[in-house]
Amino acid sequence: SRRISFSMDSRSSATVLLFARYAELVGAEQVQVRVAPGSDVRDVLQGLRAGHPGAAELPDAPLCAVNHRQARLDDAVRPGDVVAFLPPLAGG
Amino acid sequence: SRRISFSMDSRSSATVLLFARYAELVGAEQVQVRVAPGSDVRDVLQGLRAGHPGAAELPDAPLCAVNHRQARLDDAVRPGDVVAFLPPLAGG
Amino acid sequence: MRLLTQDPLDLAALIADVASPERGGTCAFLGAVRDHHADRAVLELEYSAYGPMAEAAMADIVAETERRWPVRVAVAHRLGRLAVGDAAVAVAAAGAHRDEAFAACRHVIEELKRRVPIWKRERYADGTEAWVDPTAAGAAR
Amino acid sequence: MRLLTQDPLDLAALIADVASPERGGTCAFLGAVRDHHADRAVLELEYSAYGPMAEAAMADIVAETERRWPVRVAVAHRLGRLAVGDAAVAVAAAGAHRDEAFAACRHVIEELKRRVPIWKRERYADGTEAWVDPTAAGAAR
């Protein structure tokens, strides 16, 4: 039911989605993080921490996804991408 | 739905139940077979063959039961017992 | 639900029989009449049983399974004439965790096939009929 | 049936989705909300998901499973607030024979737990709440 909205700076930033406990820690379900050329998911996590103190409690290597597919921390991120950080899965 | 009936000589015979292909071979679902003292299931099978030509086609060691429980060919049979010979099982 | 029945099987009823608040995992198995057996087209079949022995064997299997794993299990087999697609056997096994639910469900269907005196006579598209003998060479599982 | 739904799960519908005349064996799994988790009394819980990724992962699991075994499989996970005893996940796998039905059903639920981004927050009898972390020490399976 969450709607993914894009801010004005989507040409220079990635949308970061946060779920469950991570959304509580950060205090938001969605934020924008600037991505420089050559960025990867780890850089986006660093950018998230820089702008959101609550993100300090995220683990160094959380599960992550880029554009709705599971990803690794060294996968590339380009402006306009949707990056997600995922707490330990608990489905089923 | 089959009813197990007992004939007059139940004090000296066992009731033999036949199922599926074995009932077709013997031409009956239930017959009485005399049992002498010290008889076992194998003796009952011999008695069945003596009285019913179709029983010649039964295997030498069919699955069998005594009083509704799986049995072995050398298990004892007493007058009044219910002996069953079972074609290969095909449930499920 | 009764162990042997002439009526259509009700898997939901079996699952309800084994459900409880502490059992989070339920595994179920449904065996249905297939349209083929050993490369012959099956139209319908008829199941028959040695009733008292079959019910005793099924009750034994349930009791043994519930002793071996921390589960509740339920099982029912249909008798009489069945069409292709009709469920012939249904099993449900519920436990706190899925490991035991899967293991128990599988055990019940394997033991049922091995020990319960039930027979089936198939009627084929070519008009012939035959008793199914799973021990015969070339027989399907 | 949709992969993710706020509505009660319908196992019969999943089984019907995978049924066909040549598939004689159907294995199903139902995962329900248990009344206890790591020795704490659970009153209810709420499931949430990363919807687009969860649906893609579930579709991947279905496709992979159907490539690996000769089966059809269906799966659905419920989201939102669930009470003890409510089914949270349902899987059905049908094949010609039971070996592949059991293996495929088990594979789907294992992969779902491993790969599908769904979370649950439990509310306990003592008034507290917590996000469930299956990777934490002492966590129940």
Short mmCIF file of N, CA and C in Angstrom, two decimals, chain A:
data_model
loop_
_atom_site.label_atom_id
_atom_site.label_comp_id
_atom_site.label_asym_id
_atom_site.label_seq_id
_atom_site.Cartn_x
_atom_site.Cartn_y
_atom_site.Cartn_z
N SER A 1 0.82 -1.20 0.00
CA SER A 1 0.00 0.00 0.00
C SER A 1 0.86 1.26 0.00
N ARG A 2 2.18 1.10 0.23
CA ARG A 2 3.03 2.30 0.23
C ARG A 2 3.22 2.80 -1.20
N ARG A 3 3.10 4.08 -1.40
CA ARG A 3 3.33 4.68 -2.72
C ARG A 3 4.75 5.19 -2.77
N ILE A 4 5.42 4.90 -3.86
CA ILE A 4 6.79 5.39 -4.02
C ILE A 4 6.72 6.71 -4.79
N SER A 5 7.09 7.81 -4.11
CA SER A 5 7.04 9.11 -4.77
C SER A 5 8.47 9.57 -5.07
N PHE A 6 8.61 10.38 -6.07
CA PHE A 6 9.94 10.82 -6.47
C PHE A 6 10.07 12.32 -6.28
N SER A 7 11.13 12.74 -5.62
CA SER A 7 11.31 14.16 -5.35
C SER A 7 11.94 14.85 -6.56
N MET A 8 12.14 16.16 -6.42
CA MET A 8 12.60 16.96 -7.54
C MET A 8 14.02 16.57 -7.98
N ASP A 9 14.83 16.08 -7.04
CA ASP A 9 16.22 15.84 -7.38
C ASP A 9 16.47 14.40 -7.82
N SER A 10 15.46 13.75 -8.43
CA SER A 10 15.62 12.34 -8.80
C SER A 10 16.66 12.17 -9.90
N ARG A 11 17.03 13.26 -10.54
CA ARG A 11 18.06 13.12 -11.57
C ARG A 11 19.46 12.99 -10.97
N SER A 12 19.59 13.31 -9.67
CA SER A 12 20.90 13.18 -9.03
C SER A 12 20.86 12.31 -7.77
N SER A 13 19.69 11.70 -7.48
CA SER A 13 19.60 10.93 -6.24
C SER A 13 18.89 9.61 -6.48
N ALA A 14 19.10 8.71 -5.52
CA ALA A 14 18.37 7.44 -5.51
C ALA A 14 17.30 7.50 -4.43
N THR A 15 16.22 6.77 -4.66
CA THR A 15 15.18 6.65 -3.64
C THR A 15 15.55 5.47 -2.74
N VAL A 16 15.59 5.70 -1.44
CA VAL A 16 15.91 4.63 -0.49
C VAL A 16 14.63 4.24 0.24
N LEU A 17 14.30 2.93 0.18
CA LEU A 17 13.13 2.41 0.89
C LEU A 17 13.59 1.70 2.16
N LEU A 18 12.85 1.92 3.23
CA LEU A 18 13.17 1.30 4.52
C LEU A 18 11.92 0.58 5.02
N PHE A 19 12.14 -0.56 5.63
CA PHE A 19 11.01 -1.41 6.03
C PHE A 19 11.13 -1.82 7.49
N ALA A 20 9.97 -2.07 8.07
CA ALA A 20 9.87 -2.71 9.38
C ALA A 20 10.77 -1.98 10.39
N ARG A 21 11.68 -2.72 11.06
CA ARG A 21 12.48 -2.08 12.11
C ARG A 21 13.38 -0.99 11.56
N TYR A 22 13.86 -1.15 10.35
CA TYR A 22 14.75 -0.12 9.78
C TYR A 22 13.98 1.18 9.54
N ALA A 23 12.73 1.09 9.15
CA ALA A 23 11.93 2.31 8.97
C ALA A 23 11.73 3.01 10.32
N GLU A 24 11.54 2.19 11.36
CA GLU A 24 11.41 2.79 12.70
C GLU A 24 12.70 3.47 13.13
N LEU A 25 13.83 2.82 12.89
CA LEU A 25 15.13 3.39 13.29
C LEU A 25 15.39 4.71 12.58
N VAL A 26 15.15 4.74 11.28
CA VAL A 26 15.43 5.93 10.49
C VAL A 26 14.35 6.99 10.69
N GLY A 27 13.14 6.53 11.02
CA GLY A 27 12.04 7.48 11.18
C GLY A 27 11.38 7.84 9.88
N ALA A 28 11.59 7.03 8.85
CA ALA A 28 10.96 7.28 7.55
C ALA A 28 10.93 5.99 6.76
N GLU A 29 9.95 5.87 5.88
CA GLU A 29 9.87 4.68 5.01
C GLU A 29 10.56 4.93 3.68
N GLN A 30 10.80 6.21 3.37
CA GLN A 30 11.40 6.54 2.08
C GLN A 30 12.16 7.84 2.19
N VAL A 31 13.40 7.86 1.72
CA VAL A 31 14.18 9.10 1.69
C VAL A 31 14.95 9.15 0.37
N GLN A 32 15.41 10.35 0.04
CA GLN A 32 16.26 10.51 -1.14
C GLN A 32 17.72 10.62 -0.70
N VAL A 33 18.59 9.97 -1.41
CA VAL A 33 20.03 10.06 -1.10
C VAL A 33 20.77 10.38 -2.40
N ARG A 34 21.61 11.41 -2.35
CA ARG A 34 22.37 11.81 -3.54
C ARG A 34 23.34 10.70 -3.94
N VAL A 35 23.45 10.43 -5.21
CA VAL A 35 24.43 9.43 -5.67
C VAL A 35 25.37 10.08 -6.67
N ALA A 36 26.66 10.00 -6.36
CA ALA A 36 27.68 10.50 -7.29
C ALA A 36 27.93 9.44 -8.35
N PRO A 37 28.53 9.82 -9.47
CA PRO A 37 28.87 8.80 -10.48
C PRO A 37 29.74 7.72 -9.87
N GLY A 38 29.52 6.46 -10.23
CA GLY A 38 30.32 5.35 -9.72
C GLY A 38 29.88 4.85 -8.35
N SER A 39 28.74 5.31 -7.87
CA SER A 39 28.29 4.89 -6.54
C SER A 39 27.83 3.44 -6.54
N ASP A 40 27.95 2.82 -5.34
CA ASP A 40 27.34 1.50 -5.16
C ASP A 40 26.41 1.54 -3.94
N VAL A 41 25.84 0.39 -3.62
CA VAL A 41 24.85 0.35 -2.53
C VAL A 41 25.48 0.77 -1.21
N ARG A 42 26.75 0.41 -1.02
CA ARG A 42 27.43 0.79 0.23
C ARG A 42 27.52 2.31 0.36
N ASP A 43 27.77 2.98 -0.77
CA ASP A 43 27.82 4.45 -0.75
C ASP A 43 26.45 5.03 -0.37
N VAL A 44 25.39 4.41 -0.87
CA VAL A 44 24.04 4.89 -0.55
C VAL A 44 23.78 4.72 0.94
N LEU A 45 24.24 3.60 1.51
CA LEU A 45 24.07 3.39 2.95
C LEU A 45 24.83 4.46 3.74
N GLN A 46 26.02 4.80 3.27
CA GLN A 46 26.79 5.88 3.91
C GLN A 46 26.05 7.21 3.82
N GLY A 47 25.50 7.48 2.65
CA GLY A 47 24.75 8.73 2.47
C GLY A 47 23.52 8.78 3.37
N LEU A 48 22.88 7.62 3.52
CA LEU A 48 21.71 7.55 4.40
C LEU A 48 22.12 7.87 5.83
N ARG A 49 23.24 7.29 6.27
CA ARG A 49 23.70 7.52 7.65
C ARG A 49 24.05 8.99 7.86
N ALA A 50 24.63 9.60 6.82
CA ALA A 50 25.03 11.00 6.95
C ALA A 50 23.82 11.90 7.21
N GLY A 51 22.71 11.58 6.59
CA GLY A 51 21.55 12.46 6.71
C GLY A 51 20.55 12.06 7.78
N HIS A 52 20.68 10.84 8.31
CA HIS A 52 19.67 10.34 9.25
C HIS A 52 20.35 9.63 10.41
N PRO A 53 20.42 10.30 11.56
CA PRO A 53 21.13 9.72 12.72
C PRO A 53 20.64 8.32 13.08
N GLY A 54 19.34 8.10 12.96
CA GLY A 54 18.81 6.78 13.33
C GLY A 54 19.40 5.66 12.51
N ALA A 55 19.91 5.98 11.32
CA ALA A 55 20.46 4.94 10.45
C ALA A 55 21.78 4.40 10.97
N ALA A 56 22.33 5.06 11.99
CA ALA A 56 23.58 4.56 12.59
C ALA A 56 23.39 3.15 13.13
N GLU A 57 22.14 2.81 13.52
CA GLU A 57 21.90 1.49 14.10
C GLU A 57 21.71 0.39 13.05
N LEU A 58 21.66 0.77 11.78
CA LEU A 58 21.58 -0.28 10.75
C LEU A 58 22.89 -1.06 10.74
N PRO A 59 22.85 -2.34 10.44
CA PRO A 59 24.10 -3.12 10.40
C PRO A 59 24.99 -2.65 9.25
N ASP A 60 26.26 -3.02 9.33
CA ASP A 60 27.20 -2.61 8.29
C ASP A 60 26.86 -3.25 6.94
N ALA A 61 26.28 -4.46 6.98
CA ALA A 61 25.99 -5.17 5.73
C ALA A 61 24.56 -5.71 5.76
N PRO A 62 23.59 -4.81 5.66
CA PRO A 62 22.20 -5.28 5.67
C PRO A 62 21.85 -5.95 4.34
N LEU A 63 20.79 -6.75 4.37
CA LEU A 63 20.20 -7.20 3.10
C LEU A 63 19.78 -5.97 2.32
N CYS A 64 19.94 -6.04 1.00
CA CYS A 64 19.58 -4.87 0.21
C CYS A 64 19.03 -5.28 -1.15
N ALA A 65 18.37 -4.34 -1.79
CA ALA A 65 17.81 -4.59 -3.11
C ALA A 65 17.98 -3.34 -3.95
N VAL A 66 18.12 -3.51 -5.25
CA VAL A 66 18.12 -2.39 -6.18
C VAL A 66 17.03 -2.65 -7.21
N ASN A 67 16.13 -1.69 -7.32
CA ASN A 67 15.01 -1.79 -8.26
C ASN A 67 14.23 -3.09 -8.07
N HIS A 68 13.94 -3.37 -6.79
CA HIS A 68 13.05 -4.48 -6.40
C HIS A 68 13.66 -5.86 -6.57
N ARG A 69 14.95 -5.93 -6.82
CA ARG A 69 15.62 -7.23 -6.91
C ARG A 69 16.74 -7.28 -5.88
N GLN A 70 16.95 -8.45 -5.28
CA GLN A 70 18.02 -8.58 -4.30
C GLN A 70 19.35 -8.14 -4.92
N ALA A 71 20.16 -7.45 -4.12
CA ALA A 71 21.42 -6.91 -4.64
C ALA A 71 22.52 -7.12 -3.61
N ARG A 72 23.76 -6.79 -4.03
CA ARG A 72 24.89 -6.84 -3.11
C ARG A 72 25.37 -5.43 -2.84
N LEU A 73 26.14 -5.28 -1.77
CA LEU A 73 26.55 -3.94 -1.36
C LEU A 73 27.43 -3.26 -2.41
N ASP A 74 28.12 -4.05 -3.24
CA ASP A 74 28.98 -3.43 -4.24
C ASP A 74 28.30 -3.32 -5.61
N ASP A 75 26.99 -3.55 -5.65
CA ASP A 75 26.28 -3.34 -6.91
C ASP A 75 26.14 -1.83 -7.17
N ALA A 76 26.23 -1.45 -8.45
CA ALA A 76 26.17 -0.05 -8.83
C ALA A 76 24.78 0.55 -8.58
N VAL A 77 24.77 1.82 -8.25
CA VAL A 77 23.52 2.57 -8.09
C VAL A 77 23.62 3.84 -8.92
N ARG A 78 22.62 4.08 -9.75
CA ARG A 78 22.57 5.27 -10.58
C ARG A 78 21.42 6.17 -10.13
N PRO A 79 21.49 7.43 -10.43
CA PRO A 79 20.37 8.32 -10.09
C PRO A 79 19.06 7.74 -10.64
N GLY A 80 18.01 7.83 -9.85
CA GLY A 80 16.72 7.30 -10.26
C GLY A 80 16.48 5.88 -9.80
N ASP A 81 17.55 5.17 -9.40
CA ASP A 81 17.36 3.80 -8.89
C ASP A 81 16.60 3.82 -7.56
N VAL A 82 15.96 2.66 -7.29
CA VAL A 82 15.30 2.48 -5.99
C VAL A 82 16.10 1.46 -5.19
N VAL A 83 16.70 1.94 -4.10
CA VAL A 83 17.52 1.08 -3.23
C VAL A 83 16.72 0.76 -1.97
N ALA A 84 16.72 -0.50 -1.56
CA ALA A 84 16.00 -0.86 -0.33
C ALA A 84 16.94 -1.55 0.63
N PHE A 85 16.80 -1.22 1.93
CA PHE A 85 17.52 -1.94 2.98
C PHE A 85 16.50 -2.74 3.78
N LEU A 86 16.82 -4.04 3.95
CA LEU A 86 15.81 -4.98 4.43
C LEU A 86 16.24 -5.63 5.74
N PRO A 87 15.45 -5.47 6.79
CA PRO A 87 15.73 -6.20 8.04
C PRO A 87 15.64 -7.72 7.78
N PRO A 88 16.13 -8.51 8.73
CA PRO A 88 16.04 -9.97 8.56
C PRO A 88 14.61 -10.39 8.20
N LEU A 89 14.49 -11.24 7.17
CA LEU A 89 13.19 -11.63 6.64
C LEU A 89 12.47 -12.54 7.64
N ALA A 90 11.16 -12.38 7.71
CA ALA A 90 10.39 -13.16 8.69
C ALA A 90 9.07 -13.64 8.12
N GLY A 91 9.04 -13.89 6.81
CA GLY A 91 7.81 -14.38 6.20
C GLY A 91 7.58 -15.85 6.49
N GLY A 92 6.41 -16.30 6.17
CA GLY A 92 6.07 -17.72 6.30
C GLY A 92 5.52 -18.04 7.66
#
